[in-house]
Coordinates of C-alpha atoms in Angstrom, one line a residue:
M79 CA 40.1 0.4 -18.1
S80 CA 43.5 -0.2 -19.7
C81 CA 47.1 0.2 -18.4
L82 CA 49.9 0.6 -21.0
V83 CA 53.4 -0.5 -19.9
R84 CA 56.2 -0.2 -22.3
S85 CA 58.4 -3.3 -22.4
S86 CA 62.0 -3.1 -21.5
R87 CA 64.7 -5.6 -21.6
T88 CA 66.9 -3.8 -19.1
A89 CA 67.1 -5.2 -15.6
S90 CA 66.7 -1.7 -14.2
A91 CA 63.2 -1.3 -15.7
R92 CA 61.9 -4.6 -14.3
P93 CA 61.1 -3.2 -10.8
L94 CA 59.3 -0.2 -12.3
R95 CA 57.3 -2.5 -14.6
R96 CA 56.3 -4.7 -11.7
L97 CA 55.2 -1.7 -9.6
T98 CA 53.2 -0.3 -12.5
Q99 CA 51.4 -3.6 -13.0
T100 CA 50.6 -3.9 -9.3
V101 CA 49.1 -0.4 -9.3
C102 CA 47.1 -1.2 -12.4
A103 CA 45.8 -4.4 -10.8
V104 CA 44.8 -2.6 -7.6
V105 CA 43.0 0.1 -9.5
L106 CA 41.2 -2.4 -11.7
V107 CA 40.0 -4.4 -8.7
A108 CA 38.8 -1.2 -7.0
A109 CA 36.9 -0.2 -10.1
V110 CA 35.2 -3.6 -10.4
A111 CA 34.3 -3.5 -6.7
A112 CA 32.9 0.0 -7.1
C113 CA 30.7 -1.1 -10.0
G114 CA 29.6 -4.4 -8.6
S115 CA 29.1 -3.7 -4.9
S116 CA 27.8 -0.9 -2.8
G117 CA 27.8 -2.3 0.7
G118 CA 24.5 -4.1 0.3
T119 CA 22.8 -1.1 -1.3
T120 CA 21.6 -0.5 -4.8
S121 CA 21.9 2.9 -6.5
S122 CA 21.0 2.2 -10.1
T123 CA 18.2 4.3 -11.6
Q124 CA 15.3 2.2 -12.7
H125 CA 13.4 3.1 -15.9
G126 CA 9.9 2.4 -17.2
P127 CA 6.6 1.6 -15.5
A128 CA 5.8 -1.5 -13.5
T129 CA 2.6 -3.0 -12.1
A130 CA 2.6 -4.5 -8.6
T131 CA 0.3 -7.5 -8.4
L132 CA -0.8 -10.2 -5.9
A133 CA -1.1 -13.7 -7.3
D134 CA -4.2 -14.1 -5.2
T135 CA -6.0 -11.2 -3.6
N136 CA -8.2 -13.4 -1.4
P137 CA -7.5 -12.9 2.3
V138 CA -6.3 -16.2 3.8
P139 CA -8.5 -17.3 6.8
I140 CA -6.6 -17.7 10.0
G141 CA -8.3 -21.1 10.6
S142 CA -11.6 -22.8 10.4
A143 CA -14.8 -20.8 11.1
P144 CA -14.7 -19.7 14.8
H145 CA -17.8 -19.7 17.0
P146 CA -18.6 -16.1 18.1
V147 CA -19.1 -15.7 21.9
L148 CA -21.9 -13.1 22.2
P149 CA -23.2 -10.8 23.4
V150 CA -20.3 -8.4 23.7
T151 CA -20.1 -4.7 24.3
V152 CA -17.4 -2.8 22.5
H153 CA -16.2 0.8 22.2
S154 CA -17.2 2.1 18.8
F155 CA -15.0 4.7 17.1
D156 CA -17.8 7.3 17.1
G157 CA -17.5 7.3 20.9
S158 CA -20.5 5.1 21.8
A159 CA -20.7 1.7 23.5
V160 CA -22.3 -0.9 21.2
T161 CA -23.6 -4.3 22.3
V162 CA -23.5 -6.9 19.6
T163 CA -25.7 -9.9 20.1
D164 CA -25.6 -11.7 16.8
A165 CA -22.8 -12.0 14.1
S166 CA -24.7 -14.4 11.8
R167 CA -25.4 -11.7 9.1
I168 CA -22.5 -9.2 8.8
V169 CA -22.4 -6.2 6.4
A170 CA -18.9 -4.6 6.2
V171 CA -18.4 -1.4 4.3
D172 CA -15.5 1.0 3.9
Q173 CA -13.7 2.8 1.1
Y174 CA -11.0 0.2 0.5
G175 CA -12.8 -3.0 1.4
T176 CA -10.6 -3.5 4.5
L177 CA -13.4 -4.5 6.9
A178 CA -14.8 -7.2 4.6
Q179 CA -11.3 -8.6 4.0
T180 CA -10.8 -8.7 7.8
V181 CA -14.2 -10.6 8.3
W182 CA -13.1 -13.1 5.7
A183 CA -9.6 -13.6 7.1
L184 CA -11.1 -14.2 10.6
G185 CA -12.9 -17.2 9.1
L186 CA -16.4 -15.6 9.1
G187 CA -16.7 -15.2 5.3
A188 CA -19.9 -17.4 5.3
N189 CA -21.5 -14.8 7.6
L190 CA -20.8 -11.9 5.2
V191 CA -24.0 -10.7 3.5
G192 CA -23.0 -7.2 2.3
R193 CA -19.9 -5.4 1.2
S194 CA -18.7 -2.3 -0.8
T195 CA -17.6 -2.8 -4.4
S196 CA -14.1 -2.1 -3.2
A197 CA -14.1 -5.4 -1.4
A198 CA -13.3 -6.9 -4.8
F199 CA -11.5 -10.1 -3.9
P200 CA -12.7 -13.1 -5.8
A201 CA -14.0 -15.1 -2.8
A202 CA -16.5 -12.4 -2.1
K203 CA -17.8 -11.9 -5.7
D204 CA -21.2 -13.4 -4.8
V205 CA -21.7 -11.2 -1.7
P206 CA -24.2 -8.5 -2.5
S207 CA -22.7 -4.9 -2.9
V208 CA -24.5 -2.3 -0.7
A209 CA -22.0 0.5 -1.3
G210 CA -19.9 2.0 -4.1
G211 CA -16.2 1.9 -4.3
S212 CA -15.8 5.2 -2.5
G213 CA -17.7 3.7 0.4
S214 CA -21.0 5.5 -0.5
I215 CA -23.6 3.5 1.3
N216 CA -27.0 2.6 -0.1
I217 CA -29.2 2.6 3.0
E218 CA -32.0 0.6 1.2
A219 CA -29.5 -2.1 0.1
V220 CA -28.2 -2.4 3.6
A221 CA -31.7 -2.8 5.1
A222 CA -32.5 -5.4 2.5
Q223 CA -29.8 -7.6 3.8
R224 CA -31.3 -7.6 7.3
P225 CA -27.8 -7.4 9.0
S226 CA -27.4 -8.5 12.5
V227 CA -24.4 -6.2 12.7
F228 CA -23.1 -3.5 10.4
L229 CA -19.3 -2.7 10.3
T230 CA -18.2 0.6 8.8
D231 CA -16.1 3.7 9.6
T232 CA -16.8 7.3 10.4
V233 CA -15.9 8.5 6.9
S234 CA -18.0 6.1 4.9
A235 CA -21.1 6.6 7.1
T236 CA -22.0 10.3 7.0
P237 CA -23.9 11.9 9.9
T238 CA -27.1 11.6 7.9
L239 CA -26.5 7.9 7.2
R240 CA -25.7 7.3 10.9
D241 CA -29.1 8.7 11.8
Q242 CA -30.8 6.6 9.2
L243 CA -29.1 3.4 10.3
G244 CA -30.1 4.2 13.9
A245 CA -33.7 4.8 12.9
L246 CA -33.7 1.3 11.3
G247 CA -32.5 -0.2 14.5
I248 CA -29.4 -1.7 12.9
T249 CA -26.5 -2.5 15.3
V250 CA -23.6 -0.5 13.9
V251 CA -20.0 -0.5 15.0
Y252 CA -17.7 2.2 13.7
F253 CA -14.0 1.9 13.1
D254 CA -11.0 4.2 12.7
P255 CA -10.7 5.3 9.0
A256 CA -7.0 6.2 9.3
R257 CA -4.6 4.2 7.1
T258 CA -1.4 3.4 9.0
L259 CA 0.8 0.3 9.3
A260 CA 0.7 0.6 13.1
G261 CA -3.1 0.5 13.0
V262 CA -3.5 -2.7 11.0
G263 CA -3.2 -5.1 13.9
P264 CA -5.3 -3.1 16.3
Q265 CA -8.1 -2.7 13.8
I266 CA -8.1 -6.5 13.1
Q267 CA -8.4 -7.1 16.8
A268 CA -11.2 -4.5 17.1
V269 CA -13.2 -6.1 14.4
A270 CA -12.7 -9.5 16.0
A271 CA -13.8 -8.2 19.4
A272 CA -17.0 -6.8 17.9
L273 CA -17.8 -10.1 16.3
G274 CA -17.1 -12.1 19.4
V275 CA -14.0 -13.9 18.1
P276 CA -11.1 -12.2 20.0
R277 CA -8.8 -15.3 19.9
A278 CA -9.0 -15.4 16.1
G279 CA -8.3 -11.7 16.0
T280 CA -5.2 -12.0 18.1
A281 CA -3.9 -14.8 15.8
L282 CA -4.7 -12.9 12.7
A283 CA -3.1 -9.7 14.0
Q284 CA 0.1 -11.6 14.9
R285 CA 0.3 -13.3 11.5
T286 CA -0.3 -10.1 9.7
Q287 CA 2.3 -8.2 11.7
H288 CA 4.8 -10.9 11.1
E289 CA 4.2 -10.7 7.3
I290 CA 4.5 -6.9 7.4
D291 CA 7.8 -7.1 9.4
S292 CA 9.2 -9.7 7.0
A293 CA 8.3 -7.7 4.0
I294 CA 9.9 -4.5 5.3
A295 CA 13.1 -6.5 6.3
A296 CA 13.4 -7.8 2.7
V297 CA 13.2 -4.3 1.1
P298 CA 16.5 -3.6 -0.7
K299 CA 18.6 -0.7 0.7
Q300 CA 19.0 2.1 -1.8
S301 CA 21.2 5.2 -1.4
P302 CA 20.0 7.8 -1.8
A303 CA 16.5 6.7 -0.9
P304 CA 14.0 6.9 -3.8
K305 CA 11.7 9.9 -3.6
I306 CA 8.2 8.6 -4.1
A307 CA 5.1 10.7 -4.9
F308 CA 1.7 9.2 -4.4
L309 CA -0.7 10.7 -7.0
Y310 CA -4.5 10.5 -6.8
L311 CA -5.9 10.6 -10.3
R312 CA -9.5 10.6 -11.4
S313 CA -9.4 11.8 -15.1
T314 CA -7.5 15.0 -15.9
A315 CA -10.0 16.9 -13.8
I316 CA -8.7 15.5 -10.5
T317 CA -5.0 15.2 -10.2
M318 CA -3.6 15.5 -6.7
M319 CA -0.4 14.6 -4.8
A320 CA -0.6 13.2 -1.3
G321 CA 1.1 14.5 1.8
P322 CA 2.4 12.7 4.9
S323 CA -1.1 12.6 6.6
F324 CA -2.4 10.2 3.9
G325 CA -2.0 6.4 4.2
S326 CA 0.4 6.3 1.2
H327 CA 3.1 7.8 3.5
A328 CA 3.2 4.6 5.5
L329 CA 3.7 2.5 2.4
I330 CA 6.4 4.8 1.0
T331 CA 8.5 4.8 4.2
A332 CA 8.1 1.1 4.7
L333 CA 9.5 0.7 1.1
G334 CA 12.6 2.6 2.1
G335 CA 11.5 5.7 0.2
T336 CA 11.2 9.4 1.0
D337 CA 7.7 10.9 0.7
A338 CA 8.0 13.5 -2.1
G339 CA 4.8 15.2 -0.9
Q340 CA 6.3 15.7 2.6
A341 CA 9.6 16.8 1.1
A342 CA 7.7 19.4 -0.9
G343 CA 6.1 20.8 2.2
I344 CA 2.6 19.4 1.7
T345 CA 0.8 19.3 5.0
E346 CA -2.8 18.3 3.9
P347 CA -3.7 14.8 2.9
F348 CA -3.8 16.0 -0.7
T349 CA -3.0 19.1 -2.8
A350 CA -3.9 19.8 -6.4
I351 CA -0.9 19.3 -8.7
T352 CA 0.6 22.4 -10.3
S353 CA 3.7 22.7 -12.4
E354 CA 5.4 24.4 -9.6
S355 CA 4.5 21.9 -6.9
M356 CA 5.4 18.9 -9.1
I357 CA 8.8 20.3 -10.3
S358 CA 9.6 21.3 -6.7
A359 CA 8.8 17.8 -5.4
N360 CA 10.8 16.2 -8.3
P361 CA 10.0 12.6 -7.4
D362 CA 12.0 9.7 -8.6
V363 CA 8.9 7.5 -8.7
F364 CA 5.2 7.9 -9.0
L365 CA 2.9 5.6 -7.0
V366 CA -0.6 5.4 -8.3
M367 CA -3.8 3.3 -8.3
S368 CA -4.3 1.4 -11.5
D369 CA -7.8 2.7 -12.4
G370 CA -6.6 6.2 -11.7
L371 CA -3.7 5.8 -14.1
A372 CA -6.0 4.4 -16.7
S373 CA -8.3 7.4 -16.3
V374 CA -5.7 9.8 -17.4
G375 CA -4.6 7.7 -20.4
G376 CA -1.9 5.6 -18.8
V377 CA 1.8 6.6 -18.6
A378 CA 1.5 8.7 -21.7
G379 CA -1.4 10.6 -20.3
L380 CA 0.3 11.1 -17.0
A381 CA 3.2 12.8 -18.7
K382 CA 0.8 15.5 -19.9
I383 CA -0.1 16.6 -16.4
P384 CA 1.6 19.9 -15.6
G385 CA 5.1 19.5 -14.4
V386 CA 5.3 15.7 -14.6
A387 CA 7.5 15.6 -17.7
Q388 CA 10.0 17.8 -15.9
T389 CA 10.6 15.4 -13.0
D390 CA 13.0 12.6 -12.8
A391 CA 10.1 10.2 -12.5
G392 CA 8.5 11.7 -15.6
R393 CA 11.7 11.6 -17.7
N394 CA 12.3 7.9 -16.7
Q395 CA 8.6 7.0 -17.0
R396 CA 9.0 5.5 -13.5
V397 CA 5.4 4.7 -12.5
I398 CA 4.4 2.0 -10.1
D399 CA 0.7 1.1 -10.2
M400 CA -1.4 -1.3 -8.1
A401 CA -5.1 -2.2 -8.1
D402 CA -7.3 0.4 -6.4
A403 CA -9.0 -2.3 -4.2
V404 CA -5.6 -3.6 -3.0
L405 CA -3.1 -0.8 -2.7
L406 CA -4.6 1.1 0.3
S407 CA -6.5 -1.7 2.0
F408 CA -4.2 -1.8 5.1
G409 CA -5.8 -5.1 6.1
P410 CA -4.7 -8.7 6.4
N411 CA -3.0 -8.7 3.0
T412 CA -0.7 -5.8 3.9
G413 CA 2.5 -7.8 4.1
R414 CA 1.9 -9.3 0.7
I415 CA 1.1 -5.9 -0.7
L416 CA 4.4 -4.5 0.6
T417 CA 6.3 -7.4 -0.9
A418 CA 4.6 -6.9 -4.3
L419 CA 5.3 -3.1 -4.3
S420 CA 9.0 -3.8 -3.3
H421 CA 9.4 -6.1 -6.3
A422 CA 8.0 -3.6 -8.7
L423 CA 9.9 -0.6 -7.2
Y424 CA 13.3 -2.3 -7.1
N425 CA 12.9 -4.7 -10.0
T426 CA 13.7 -7.7 -7.9
P427 CA 12.4 -11.2 -8.7
A428 CA 9.1 -12.1 -7.2

């Protein structure tokens, strides 16, 4: 900005010159303030992809190994009452590795003898895998580990598998498969109760909730809120956008964003991407799992999916990815996950 004031040697021009200089100074200060401050918000458009990472994906134990107090009878999510008498050999399986992470964070990692491949944190690398990353359970592999208790959910264990587990006489406790921030603490406590370590469960749930609250409080305020679309990608054959009933919705809202799927009127957990649906949603940011992004050829391949290149996110190549085994785990690492996503989304220092 520049202000031009013609010089004059006449005394009568001096008041006008002073007034003009004052106005220019006021306008300049206002312009600088408008550029450099937005009342604690940020409105600049970010460009380019970013990967959200955790320096250490291992769940941090809440303390030394607790001593389970058993037997205990708990309410299983399948509606049954289950009595657990022994927690010395635990198999924990679900699609995102949450149950195994929780067992580890409770301090019972030494008792874990089976997991799904999605429980991919380094500390558990030597624990045998008894299920695929999608939670698909190998009943023979489970039986081979001679579990004293098997922890899973009602999605990973199909009705047929439930019958097979029952026929083998394995003690099974089922948990809620829903992915919500509000459910993180209660699920931790439910797992702890089933393993006879409720005090460790209370402490872990409190610590995790504190980390979640702190992460949410630290999220930068942006106006307008970024519109974020969670995409599920598995090669170009499976390209879907999530709606508000999928777990990604909780992450998006915690990050101060608007769920693009919800804004586009999606009511199911997922809907197949079409040019029309993508352009209608017009997200500012795509949130994806890293392996899914790689399966379509990275950011360049994503741009070839119908409608993506016509969105603001596509034009700006604004893609945030995070490891499949981390992003949707909704377990004891949730606070750190939100912090990492926030840094990637808002380009703030870690």
